[in-house]
Coordinates of C-alpha atoms in Angstrom, one line a residue:
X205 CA -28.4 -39.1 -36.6
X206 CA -24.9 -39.8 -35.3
X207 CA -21.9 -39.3 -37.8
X208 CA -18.8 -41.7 -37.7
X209 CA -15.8 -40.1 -38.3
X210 CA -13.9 -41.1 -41.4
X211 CA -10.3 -43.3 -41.1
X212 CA -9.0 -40.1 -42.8
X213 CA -9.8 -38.0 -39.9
X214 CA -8.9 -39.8 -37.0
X215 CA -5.7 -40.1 -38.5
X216 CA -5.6 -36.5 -39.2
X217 CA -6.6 -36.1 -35.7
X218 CA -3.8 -38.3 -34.3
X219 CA -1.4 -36.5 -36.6
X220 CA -2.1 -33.2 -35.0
X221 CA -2.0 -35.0 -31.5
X222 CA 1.4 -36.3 -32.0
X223 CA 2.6 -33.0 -33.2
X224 CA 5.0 -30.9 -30.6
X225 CA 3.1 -28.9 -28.9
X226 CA 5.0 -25.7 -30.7
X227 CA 3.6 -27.2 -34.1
X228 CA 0.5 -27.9 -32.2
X229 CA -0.2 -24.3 -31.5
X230 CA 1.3 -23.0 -35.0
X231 CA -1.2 -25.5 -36.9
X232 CA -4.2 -23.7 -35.3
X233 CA -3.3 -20.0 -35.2
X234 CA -4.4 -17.8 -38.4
X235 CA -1.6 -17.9 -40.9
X236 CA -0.3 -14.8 -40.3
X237 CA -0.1 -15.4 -35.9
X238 CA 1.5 -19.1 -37.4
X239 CA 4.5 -17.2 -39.5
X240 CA 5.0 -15.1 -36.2
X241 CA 5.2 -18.0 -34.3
X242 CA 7.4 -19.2 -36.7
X243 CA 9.7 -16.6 -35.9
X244 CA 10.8 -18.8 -32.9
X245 CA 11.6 -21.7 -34.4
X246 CA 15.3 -22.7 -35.3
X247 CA 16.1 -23.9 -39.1
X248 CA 18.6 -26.5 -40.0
X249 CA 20.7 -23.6 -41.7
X250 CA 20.6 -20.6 -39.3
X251 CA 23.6 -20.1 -37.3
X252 CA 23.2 -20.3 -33.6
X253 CA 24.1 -17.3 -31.8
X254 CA 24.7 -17.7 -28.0
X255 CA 25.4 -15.0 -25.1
X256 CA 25.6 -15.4 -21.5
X257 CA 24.8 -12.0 -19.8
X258 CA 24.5 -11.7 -15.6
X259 CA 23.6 -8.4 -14.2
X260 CA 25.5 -7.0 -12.3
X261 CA 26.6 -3.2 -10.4
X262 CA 29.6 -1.6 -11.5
X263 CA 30.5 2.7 -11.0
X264 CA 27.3 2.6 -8.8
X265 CA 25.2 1.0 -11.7
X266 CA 22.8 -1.8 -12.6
X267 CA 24.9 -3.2 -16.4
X268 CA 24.9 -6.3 -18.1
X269 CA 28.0 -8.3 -18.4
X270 CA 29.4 -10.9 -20.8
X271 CA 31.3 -14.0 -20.1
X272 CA 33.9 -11.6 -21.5
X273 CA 33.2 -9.0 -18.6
X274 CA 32.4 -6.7 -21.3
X275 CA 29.6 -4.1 -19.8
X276 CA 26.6 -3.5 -21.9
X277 CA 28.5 -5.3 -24.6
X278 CA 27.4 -5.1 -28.2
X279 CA 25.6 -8.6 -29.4
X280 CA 26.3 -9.3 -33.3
X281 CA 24.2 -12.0 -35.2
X282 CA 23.8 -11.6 -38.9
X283 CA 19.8 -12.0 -40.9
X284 CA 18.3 -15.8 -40.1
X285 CA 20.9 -16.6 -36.9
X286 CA 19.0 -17.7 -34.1
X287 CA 20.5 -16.0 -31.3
X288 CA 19.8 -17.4 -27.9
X289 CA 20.5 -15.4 -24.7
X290 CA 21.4 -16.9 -21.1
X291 CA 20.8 -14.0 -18.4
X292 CA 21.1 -14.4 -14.7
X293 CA 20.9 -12.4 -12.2
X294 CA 24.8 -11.8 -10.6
X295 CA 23.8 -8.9 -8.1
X296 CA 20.7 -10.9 -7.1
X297 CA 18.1 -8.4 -7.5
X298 CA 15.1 -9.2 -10.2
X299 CA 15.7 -8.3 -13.7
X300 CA 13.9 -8.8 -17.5
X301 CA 15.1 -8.3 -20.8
X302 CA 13.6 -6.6 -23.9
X303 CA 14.3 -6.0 -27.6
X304 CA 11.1 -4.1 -28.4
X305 CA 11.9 -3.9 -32.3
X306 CA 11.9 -7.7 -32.6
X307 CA 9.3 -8.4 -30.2
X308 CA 11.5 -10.1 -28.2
X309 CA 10.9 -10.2 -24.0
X310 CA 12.1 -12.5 -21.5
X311 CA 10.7 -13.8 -18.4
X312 CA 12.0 -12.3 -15.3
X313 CA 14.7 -13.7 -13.5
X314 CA 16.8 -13.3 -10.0
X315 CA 18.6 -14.9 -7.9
X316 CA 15.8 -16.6 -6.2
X317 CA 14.4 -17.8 -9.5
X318 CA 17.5 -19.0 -11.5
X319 CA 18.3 -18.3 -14.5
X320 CA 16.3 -17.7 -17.8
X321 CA 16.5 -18.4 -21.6
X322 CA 15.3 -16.4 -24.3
X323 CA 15.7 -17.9 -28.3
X324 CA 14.3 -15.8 -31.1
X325 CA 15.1 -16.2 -34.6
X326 CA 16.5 -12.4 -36.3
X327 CA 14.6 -11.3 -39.3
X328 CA 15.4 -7.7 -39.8
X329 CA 18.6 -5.9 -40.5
X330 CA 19.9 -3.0 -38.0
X331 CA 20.8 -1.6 -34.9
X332 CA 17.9 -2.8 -32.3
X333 CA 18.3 -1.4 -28.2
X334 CA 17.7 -4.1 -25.4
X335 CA 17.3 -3.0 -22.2
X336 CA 15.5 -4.5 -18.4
X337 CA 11.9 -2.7 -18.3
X338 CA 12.2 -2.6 -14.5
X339 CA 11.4 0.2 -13.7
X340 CA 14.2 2.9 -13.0
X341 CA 17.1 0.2 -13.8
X342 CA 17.4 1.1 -18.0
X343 CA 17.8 4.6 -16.6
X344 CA 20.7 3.4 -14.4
X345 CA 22.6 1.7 -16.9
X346 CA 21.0 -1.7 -18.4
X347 CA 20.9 -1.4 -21.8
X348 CA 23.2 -2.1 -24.8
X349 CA 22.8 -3.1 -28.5
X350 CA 22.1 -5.9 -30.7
X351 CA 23.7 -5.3 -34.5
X352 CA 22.2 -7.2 -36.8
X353 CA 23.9 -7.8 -40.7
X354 CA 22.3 -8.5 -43.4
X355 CA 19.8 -8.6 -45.7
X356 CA 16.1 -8.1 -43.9
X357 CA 14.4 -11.2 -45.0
X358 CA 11.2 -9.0 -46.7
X359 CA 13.9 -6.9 -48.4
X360 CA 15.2 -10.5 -50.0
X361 CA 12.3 -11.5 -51.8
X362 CA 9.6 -12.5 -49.4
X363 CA 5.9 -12.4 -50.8
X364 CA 4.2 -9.5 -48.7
X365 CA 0.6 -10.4 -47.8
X366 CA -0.3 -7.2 -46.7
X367 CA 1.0 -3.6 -46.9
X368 CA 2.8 -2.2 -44.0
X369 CA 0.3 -0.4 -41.2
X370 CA -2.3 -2.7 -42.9
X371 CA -4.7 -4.3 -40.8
X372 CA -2.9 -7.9 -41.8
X373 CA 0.7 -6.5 -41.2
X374 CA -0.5 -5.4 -37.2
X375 CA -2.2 -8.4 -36.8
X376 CA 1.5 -10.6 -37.5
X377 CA 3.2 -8.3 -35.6
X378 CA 0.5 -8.4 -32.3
X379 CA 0.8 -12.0 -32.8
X380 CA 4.7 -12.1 -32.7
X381 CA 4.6 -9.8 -29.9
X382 CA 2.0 -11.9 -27.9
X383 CA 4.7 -15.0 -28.0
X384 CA 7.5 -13.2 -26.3
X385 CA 5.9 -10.6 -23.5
X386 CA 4.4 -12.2 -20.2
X387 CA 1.0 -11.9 -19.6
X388 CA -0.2 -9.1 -16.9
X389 CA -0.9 -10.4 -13.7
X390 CA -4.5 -11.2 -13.1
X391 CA -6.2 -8.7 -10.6
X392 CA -6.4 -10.8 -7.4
X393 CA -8.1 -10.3 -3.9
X394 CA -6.3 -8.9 -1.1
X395 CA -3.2 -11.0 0.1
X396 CA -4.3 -13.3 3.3
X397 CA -0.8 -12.7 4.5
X398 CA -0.4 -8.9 4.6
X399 CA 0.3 -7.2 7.9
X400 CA 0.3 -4.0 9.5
X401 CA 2.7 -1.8 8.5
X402 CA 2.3 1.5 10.1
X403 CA 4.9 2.4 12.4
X404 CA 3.7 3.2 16.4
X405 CA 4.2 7.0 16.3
X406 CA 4.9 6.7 20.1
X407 CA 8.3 5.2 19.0
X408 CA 10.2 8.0 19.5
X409 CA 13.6 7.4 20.4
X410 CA 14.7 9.1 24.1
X411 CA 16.2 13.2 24.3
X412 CA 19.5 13.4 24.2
X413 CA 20.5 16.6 25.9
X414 CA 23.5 18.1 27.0
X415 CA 26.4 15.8 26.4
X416 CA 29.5 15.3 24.3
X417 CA 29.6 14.2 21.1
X418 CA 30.2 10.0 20.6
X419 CA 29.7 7.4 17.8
X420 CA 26.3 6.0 16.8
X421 CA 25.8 2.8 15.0
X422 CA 22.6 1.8 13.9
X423 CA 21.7 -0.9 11.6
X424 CA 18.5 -0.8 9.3
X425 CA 17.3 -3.5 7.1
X426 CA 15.0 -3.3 3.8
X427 CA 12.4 -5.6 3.1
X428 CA 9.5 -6.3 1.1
X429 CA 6.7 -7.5 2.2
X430 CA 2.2 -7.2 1.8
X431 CA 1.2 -5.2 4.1
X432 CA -2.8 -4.3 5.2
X433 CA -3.2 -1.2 3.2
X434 CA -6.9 -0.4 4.0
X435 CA -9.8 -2.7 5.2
X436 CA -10.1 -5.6 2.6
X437 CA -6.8 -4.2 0.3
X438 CA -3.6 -5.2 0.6
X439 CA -0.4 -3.7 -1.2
X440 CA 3.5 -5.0 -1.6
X441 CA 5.6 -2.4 0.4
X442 CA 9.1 -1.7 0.1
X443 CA 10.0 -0.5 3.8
X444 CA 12.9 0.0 6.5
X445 CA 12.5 -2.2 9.2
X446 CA 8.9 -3.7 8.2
X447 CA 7.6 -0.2 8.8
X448 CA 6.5 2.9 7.2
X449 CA 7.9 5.0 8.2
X450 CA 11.2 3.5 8.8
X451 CA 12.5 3.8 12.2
X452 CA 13.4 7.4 13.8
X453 CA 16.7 8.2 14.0
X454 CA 17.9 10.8 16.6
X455 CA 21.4 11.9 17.2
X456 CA 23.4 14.9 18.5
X457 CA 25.4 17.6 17.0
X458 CA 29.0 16.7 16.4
X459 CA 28.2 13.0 16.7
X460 CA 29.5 10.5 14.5
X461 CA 27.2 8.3 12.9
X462 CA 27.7 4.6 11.4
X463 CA 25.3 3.3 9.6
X464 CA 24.8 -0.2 7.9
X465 CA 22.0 -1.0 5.9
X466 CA 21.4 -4.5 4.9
X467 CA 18.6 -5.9 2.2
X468 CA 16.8 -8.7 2.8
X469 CA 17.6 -11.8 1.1
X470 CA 14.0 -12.4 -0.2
X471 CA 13.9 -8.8 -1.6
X472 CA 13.6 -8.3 -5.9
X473 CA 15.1 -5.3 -5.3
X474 CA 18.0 -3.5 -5.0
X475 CA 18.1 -0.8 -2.1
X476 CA 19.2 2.7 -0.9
X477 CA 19.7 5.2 2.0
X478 CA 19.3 9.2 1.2
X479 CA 19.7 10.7 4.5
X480 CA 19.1 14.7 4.5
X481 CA 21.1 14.9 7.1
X482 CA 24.3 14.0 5.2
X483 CA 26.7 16.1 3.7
X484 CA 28.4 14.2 0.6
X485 CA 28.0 11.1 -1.1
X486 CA 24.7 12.2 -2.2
X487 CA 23.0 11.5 1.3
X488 CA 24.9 7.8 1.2
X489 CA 22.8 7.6 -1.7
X490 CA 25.8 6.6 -3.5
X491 CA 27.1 3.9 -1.4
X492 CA 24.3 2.1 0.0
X493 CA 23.4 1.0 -3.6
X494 CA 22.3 -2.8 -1.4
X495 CA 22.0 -5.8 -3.5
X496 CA 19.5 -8.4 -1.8
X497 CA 21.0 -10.4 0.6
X498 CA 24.1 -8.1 1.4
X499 CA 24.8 -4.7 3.3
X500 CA 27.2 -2.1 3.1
X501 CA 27.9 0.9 5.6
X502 CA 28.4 4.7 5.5
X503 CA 29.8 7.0 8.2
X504 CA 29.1 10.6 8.7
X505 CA 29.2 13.5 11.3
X506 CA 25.8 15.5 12.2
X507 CA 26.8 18.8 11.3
X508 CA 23.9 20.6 11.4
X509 CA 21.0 20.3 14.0
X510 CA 17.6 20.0 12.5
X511 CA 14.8 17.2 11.8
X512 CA 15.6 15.6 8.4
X513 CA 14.1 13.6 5.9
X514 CA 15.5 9.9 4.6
X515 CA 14.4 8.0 1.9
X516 CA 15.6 5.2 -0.7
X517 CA 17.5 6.4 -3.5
X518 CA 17.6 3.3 -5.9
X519 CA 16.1 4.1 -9.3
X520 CA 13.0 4.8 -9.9
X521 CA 13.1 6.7 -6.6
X522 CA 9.8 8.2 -6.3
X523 CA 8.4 4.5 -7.2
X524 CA 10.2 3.1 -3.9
X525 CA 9.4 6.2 -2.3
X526 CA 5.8 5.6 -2.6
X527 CA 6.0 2.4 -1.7
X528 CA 6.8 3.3 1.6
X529 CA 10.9 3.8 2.0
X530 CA 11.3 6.8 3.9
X531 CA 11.4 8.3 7.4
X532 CA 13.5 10.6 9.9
X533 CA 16.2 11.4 11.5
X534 CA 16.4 14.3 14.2
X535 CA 20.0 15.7 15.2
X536 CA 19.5 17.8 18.2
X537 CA 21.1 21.2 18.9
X538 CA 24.2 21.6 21.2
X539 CA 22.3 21.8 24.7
X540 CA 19.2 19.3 23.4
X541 CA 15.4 20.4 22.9
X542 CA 13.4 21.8 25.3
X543 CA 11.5 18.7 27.5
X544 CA 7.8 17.7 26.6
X545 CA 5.8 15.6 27.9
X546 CA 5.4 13.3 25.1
X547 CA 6.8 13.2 21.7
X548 CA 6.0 11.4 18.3
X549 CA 6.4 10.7 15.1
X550 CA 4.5 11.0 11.8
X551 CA 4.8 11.1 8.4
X552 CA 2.9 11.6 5.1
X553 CA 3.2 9.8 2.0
X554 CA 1.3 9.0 -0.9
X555 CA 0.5 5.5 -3.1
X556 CA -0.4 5.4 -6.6
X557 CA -2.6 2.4 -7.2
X558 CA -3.7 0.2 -10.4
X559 CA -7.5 0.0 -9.1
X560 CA -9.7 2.8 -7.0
X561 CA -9.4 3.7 -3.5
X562 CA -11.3 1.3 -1.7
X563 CA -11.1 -2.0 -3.8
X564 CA -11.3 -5.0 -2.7
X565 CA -8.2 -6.5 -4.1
X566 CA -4.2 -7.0 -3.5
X567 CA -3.6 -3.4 -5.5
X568 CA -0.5 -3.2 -7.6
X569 CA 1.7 0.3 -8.1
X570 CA 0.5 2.4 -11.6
X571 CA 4.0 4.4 -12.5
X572 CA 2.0 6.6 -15.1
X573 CA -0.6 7.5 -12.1
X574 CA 2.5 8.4 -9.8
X575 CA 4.2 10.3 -13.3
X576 CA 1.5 12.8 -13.5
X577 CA 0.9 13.1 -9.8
X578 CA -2.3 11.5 -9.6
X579 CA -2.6 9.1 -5.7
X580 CA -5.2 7.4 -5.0
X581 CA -4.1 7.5 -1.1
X582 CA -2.7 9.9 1.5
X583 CA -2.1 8.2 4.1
X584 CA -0.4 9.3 7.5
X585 CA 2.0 6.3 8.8
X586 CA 1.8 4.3 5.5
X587 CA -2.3 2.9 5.8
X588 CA -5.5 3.9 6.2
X589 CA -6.1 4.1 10.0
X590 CA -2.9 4.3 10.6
X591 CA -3.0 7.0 13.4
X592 CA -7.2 6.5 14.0
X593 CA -7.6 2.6 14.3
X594 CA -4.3 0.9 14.5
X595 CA -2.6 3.2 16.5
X596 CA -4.1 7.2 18.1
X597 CA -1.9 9.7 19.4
X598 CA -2.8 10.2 23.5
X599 CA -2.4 12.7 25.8
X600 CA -3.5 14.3 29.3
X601 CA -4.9 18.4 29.5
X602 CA -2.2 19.8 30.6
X603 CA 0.3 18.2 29.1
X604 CA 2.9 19.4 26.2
X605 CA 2.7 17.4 22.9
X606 CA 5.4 17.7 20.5
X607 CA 4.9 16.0 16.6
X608 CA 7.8 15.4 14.5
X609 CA 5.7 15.3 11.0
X610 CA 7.5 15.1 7.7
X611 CA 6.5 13.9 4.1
X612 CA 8.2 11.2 2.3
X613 CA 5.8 12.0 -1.0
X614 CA 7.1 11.8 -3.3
X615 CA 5.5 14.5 -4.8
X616 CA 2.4 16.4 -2.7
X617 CA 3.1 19.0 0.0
X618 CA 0.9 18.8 3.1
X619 CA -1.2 21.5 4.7
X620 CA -0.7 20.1 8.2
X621 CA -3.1 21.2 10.8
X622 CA -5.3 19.4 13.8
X623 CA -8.8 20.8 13.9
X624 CA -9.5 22.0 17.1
X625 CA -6.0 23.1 17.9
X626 CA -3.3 25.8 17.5
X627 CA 0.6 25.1 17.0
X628 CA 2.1 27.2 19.9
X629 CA 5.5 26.5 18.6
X630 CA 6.0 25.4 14.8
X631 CA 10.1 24.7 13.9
X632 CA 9.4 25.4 10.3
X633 CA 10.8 23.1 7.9
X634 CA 12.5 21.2 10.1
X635 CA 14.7 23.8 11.7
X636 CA 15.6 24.3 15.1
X637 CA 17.4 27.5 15.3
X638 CA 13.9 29.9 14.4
X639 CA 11.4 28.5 16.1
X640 CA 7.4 30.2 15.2
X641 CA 4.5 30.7 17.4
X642 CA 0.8 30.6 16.9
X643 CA 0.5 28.8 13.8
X644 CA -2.9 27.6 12.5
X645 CA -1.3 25.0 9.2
X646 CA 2.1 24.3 8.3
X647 CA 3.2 23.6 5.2
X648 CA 5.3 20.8 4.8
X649 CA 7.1 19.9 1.1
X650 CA 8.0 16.2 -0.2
X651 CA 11.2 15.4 1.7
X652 CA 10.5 18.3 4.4
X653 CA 9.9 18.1 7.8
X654 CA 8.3 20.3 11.0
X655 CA 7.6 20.0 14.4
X656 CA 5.0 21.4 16.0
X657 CA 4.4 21.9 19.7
X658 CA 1.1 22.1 21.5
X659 CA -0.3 22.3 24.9
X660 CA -3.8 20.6 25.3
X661 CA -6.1 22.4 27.3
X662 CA -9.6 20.8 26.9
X663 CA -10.3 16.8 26.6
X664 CA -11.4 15.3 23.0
X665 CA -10.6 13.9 20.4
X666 CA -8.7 16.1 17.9
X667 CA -8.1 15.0 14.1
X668 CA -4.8 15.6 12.5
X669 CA -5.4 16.1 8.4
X670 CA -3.5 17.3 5.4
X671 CA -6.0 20.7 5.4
X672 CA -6.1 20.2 1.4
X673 CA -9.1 18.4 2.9
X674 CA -10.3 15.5 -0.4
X675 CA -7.7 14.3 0.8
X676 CA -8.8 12.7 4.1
X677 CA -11.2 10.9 2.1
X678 CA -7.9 9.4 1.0
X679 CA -6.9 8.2 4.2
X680 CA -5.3 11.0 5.4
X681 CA -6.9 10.9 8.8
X682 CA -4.9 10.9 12.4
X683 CA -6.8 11.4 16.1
X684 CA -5.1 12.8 19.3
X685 CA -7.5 11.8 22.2
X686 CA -7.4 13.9 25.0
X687 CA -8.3 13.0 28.0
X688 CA -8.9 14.7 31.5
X689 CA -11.1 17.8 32.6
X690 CA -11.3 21.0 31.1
X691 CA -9.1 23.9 31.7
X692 CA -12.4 26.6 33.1
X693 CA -13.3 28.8 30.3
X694 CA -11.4 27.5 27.3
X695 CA -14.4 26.3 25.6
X696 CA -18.0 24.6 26.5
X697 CA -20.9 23.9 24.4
X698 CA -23.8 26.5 24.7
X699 CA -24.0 30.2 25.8
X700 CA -22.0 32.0 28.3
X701 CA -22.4 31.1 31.8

């Protein structure tokens, strides 16, 4: 038997339906998520408190800035004001803004986006911190306070419908909390649009040589981009030149080198150049802070010859180092290196990774899996198959093979070795001046370097791993294919002949 609905509720009905949609949300939330919601809402009486802050770098760091120019400057609003904050990005790069304490969180904002508005009403007396949760940009500088005056409104008289830690009280505060922090971002499938990113380690650049010193320029630019990480998973890397690793750099002894970096205009983030090849200016670490969409430009002398490790240095730099921002520079000796018959270039690195090695999805970095040194991928060139699908290492028997390896990390040394092979020359740690022979595995820290020389003598195909050997279940898998005949007596399958 049907029911007709009563005059009284329709009308009900169309009352609720005419209702803002604020009121429309409060009116069916339990009462306690409603009086959080509350929270939000202005009252004819409260006073309107309104900053403008825009982000910006001053001293070599990420502050906010009032219309004043005041740096991290000190909000003031007093119990019941409604304080409304304006924040835009001035330096470009993306930015948030939290005040834990009051459960207050704005959307993100840059210079792509626009700007952003966040209102919440202030119910508690005290001294509450905001700060941008990026990560590695409240360590640089972004934070400041908000002083609140006053009476807390539950100190004033207001009925308490549940004691504090009660199940009641946590429910009103998860529900307040719920209204001002964006919602994760859904676990999606790999990104139709990612591209390889492993740099050709037969990009070497050409020996130098005897010659006299002269003036280098290069230019580099960051961007970030989705890049293949594995079959079926894709991953957003931060690179130098669309590349990991970043281009090789080789220069000379007593050369001078200028270098500009620019950041892409498309990038959320700001970017860096640590060269350990650099004496002062930490690296250029210090002045190659790069907004998005601008570039700035160090210039320093090789002084000392060796193979040397670069890397981003923007906060949190072992986040933007796993996500691919490092490579090499090689500054030759006086009279040059010896000649080989081919040379190349490889480097180590590890990503920390919200799903499991293997899924099928576009995965996102996990900073507490990277914190305690946990990867779920070593990877040789910055993907899986790096140096075994997209690109293999070749050579003729016969022929001298040199490998500039290094580790960008950011925090696991690698046992470097190719099974089937000996080093005949390793330049430990990157050095040039002490060379060793016969080596079986190198070790090679985070931010080190080696080269290793070797002369092939029987055709195959020889696998380069990180001898810590789970780990090439990780990805961290290379092949040198050899090709040609035999050198007589070396090896052969069977007994002697």
């Amino acid at each position: 038997m049907k029911t007709t609905p009563s005059l009284r509720a329709i009308a009900a009905a169309v009352c609720v339906l005419s209702m803002p949609l604020s009121v429309q949300a409060q009116a069916s939330l339990p009462a306690s998520a409603a009086a959080a919601a509350a929270v939000s809402q202005p009252s004819a009486a409260a006073a309107l408190k309104r900053y403008e802050l825009q982000t910006n770098i001053v001293d070599g760091k990420m502050v906010f800035i009032d219309a004043k120019g005041q740096v991290n400057p000190v909000l003031a609003a007093k119990v019941g004001d409604m304080v409304e904050l304006v924040l835009k990005s001035g330096e470009g790069a993306e930015h948030d803004l939290l005040i834990p304490e009051l459960n207050v969180a704005s959307s993100k904002f840059s210079a792509n986006s626009g700007s952003t508005t966040v209102r919440f009403k202030v119910t508690r007396a005290g001294t509450f911190t905001y700060y941008c949760s990026i990560p590695g940009h409240r360590q640089i500088g972004m934070e400041g306070k908000l002083v609140v005056a006053g009476t807390s409104l539950a100190e004033a008289g207001t009925p308490k419908t549940a004691g504090a830690g009660s199940a009641a009280g946590e429910s009103s505060q998860a529900a307040a909390l719920a209204l001002y922090t964006p919602a994760p971002s859904p676990m999606r499938g790999p990104d139709p649009s990612a591209v390889s990113v492993a740099a050709n380690p037969a990009q070497v650049p050409s020996a130098i040589g005897a010659r006299a010193p002269q003036t280098l320029k290069y230019r580099m630019e960051t961007v970030e981009l989705p890049g293949k990480l594995d079959d079926g998973t894709s991953f957003t890397y931060w690179t130098f030149n669309r590349q990991v690793p970043g281009p090789m750099l080789r220069a000379k002894v007593g050369d001078t080198v200028e270098l500009t970096l620019f950041n892409a205009k498309d990038s959320k983030m700001i970017h860096s150049i640590d060269l350990h090849a650099v004496t002062g200016g930490h690296g250029g670490g210090q002045h190659t802070q790069v907004a998005p969409g601008q570039e700035k430009t160090v210039t320093f002398k090789a002084l000392n010859p060796g193979l040397f490790v670069y890397h981003c240095a923007t906060p949190l730099v072992p986040q933007h180092i796993a996500a691919g921002m490092y490579g090499m520079i090689l500054v030759e000796p006086e009279g040059g290196l010896s000649k080989v018959d081919r040379e190349y270039y490889v480097m180590q690195g590890e990503m920390y990774t919200g799903r499991p090695h293997g899924a099928p999805v576009h995965q996102e970095p996990n900073l507490e899996k990277m914190a305690n040194e946990l990867p779920d991928y070593y990877v040789f060139n910055g993907e899986v198959g790096a140096l075994s699908k997209t690109h293999k290492l070749q050579a003729k028997v016969g022929e001298t093979v040199r490998i500039y390896f290094g580790v960008g990390g950011p925090n696991k040394i690698s046992s470097f070795h190719i099974i089937g092979e000996i080093f005949d020359k390793v330049y430990s740690e990157g050095s040039i001046s002490s060379p060793k022979n016969d080596v079986q595995t190198t070790l090679v820290a985070p931010g080190g370097a080696t080269i290793v020389e070797l002369k092939v003598q029987h055709p195959g195909s020889y696998l380069l791993v990180d001898h810590a050997l789970s780990r090439a279940g990780k990805g961290a898998v290379g092949v040198l294919e050899a090709t040609g005949d035999p050198v007589p007596g070396v090896y052969h399958a069977g007994a002697v002949q």
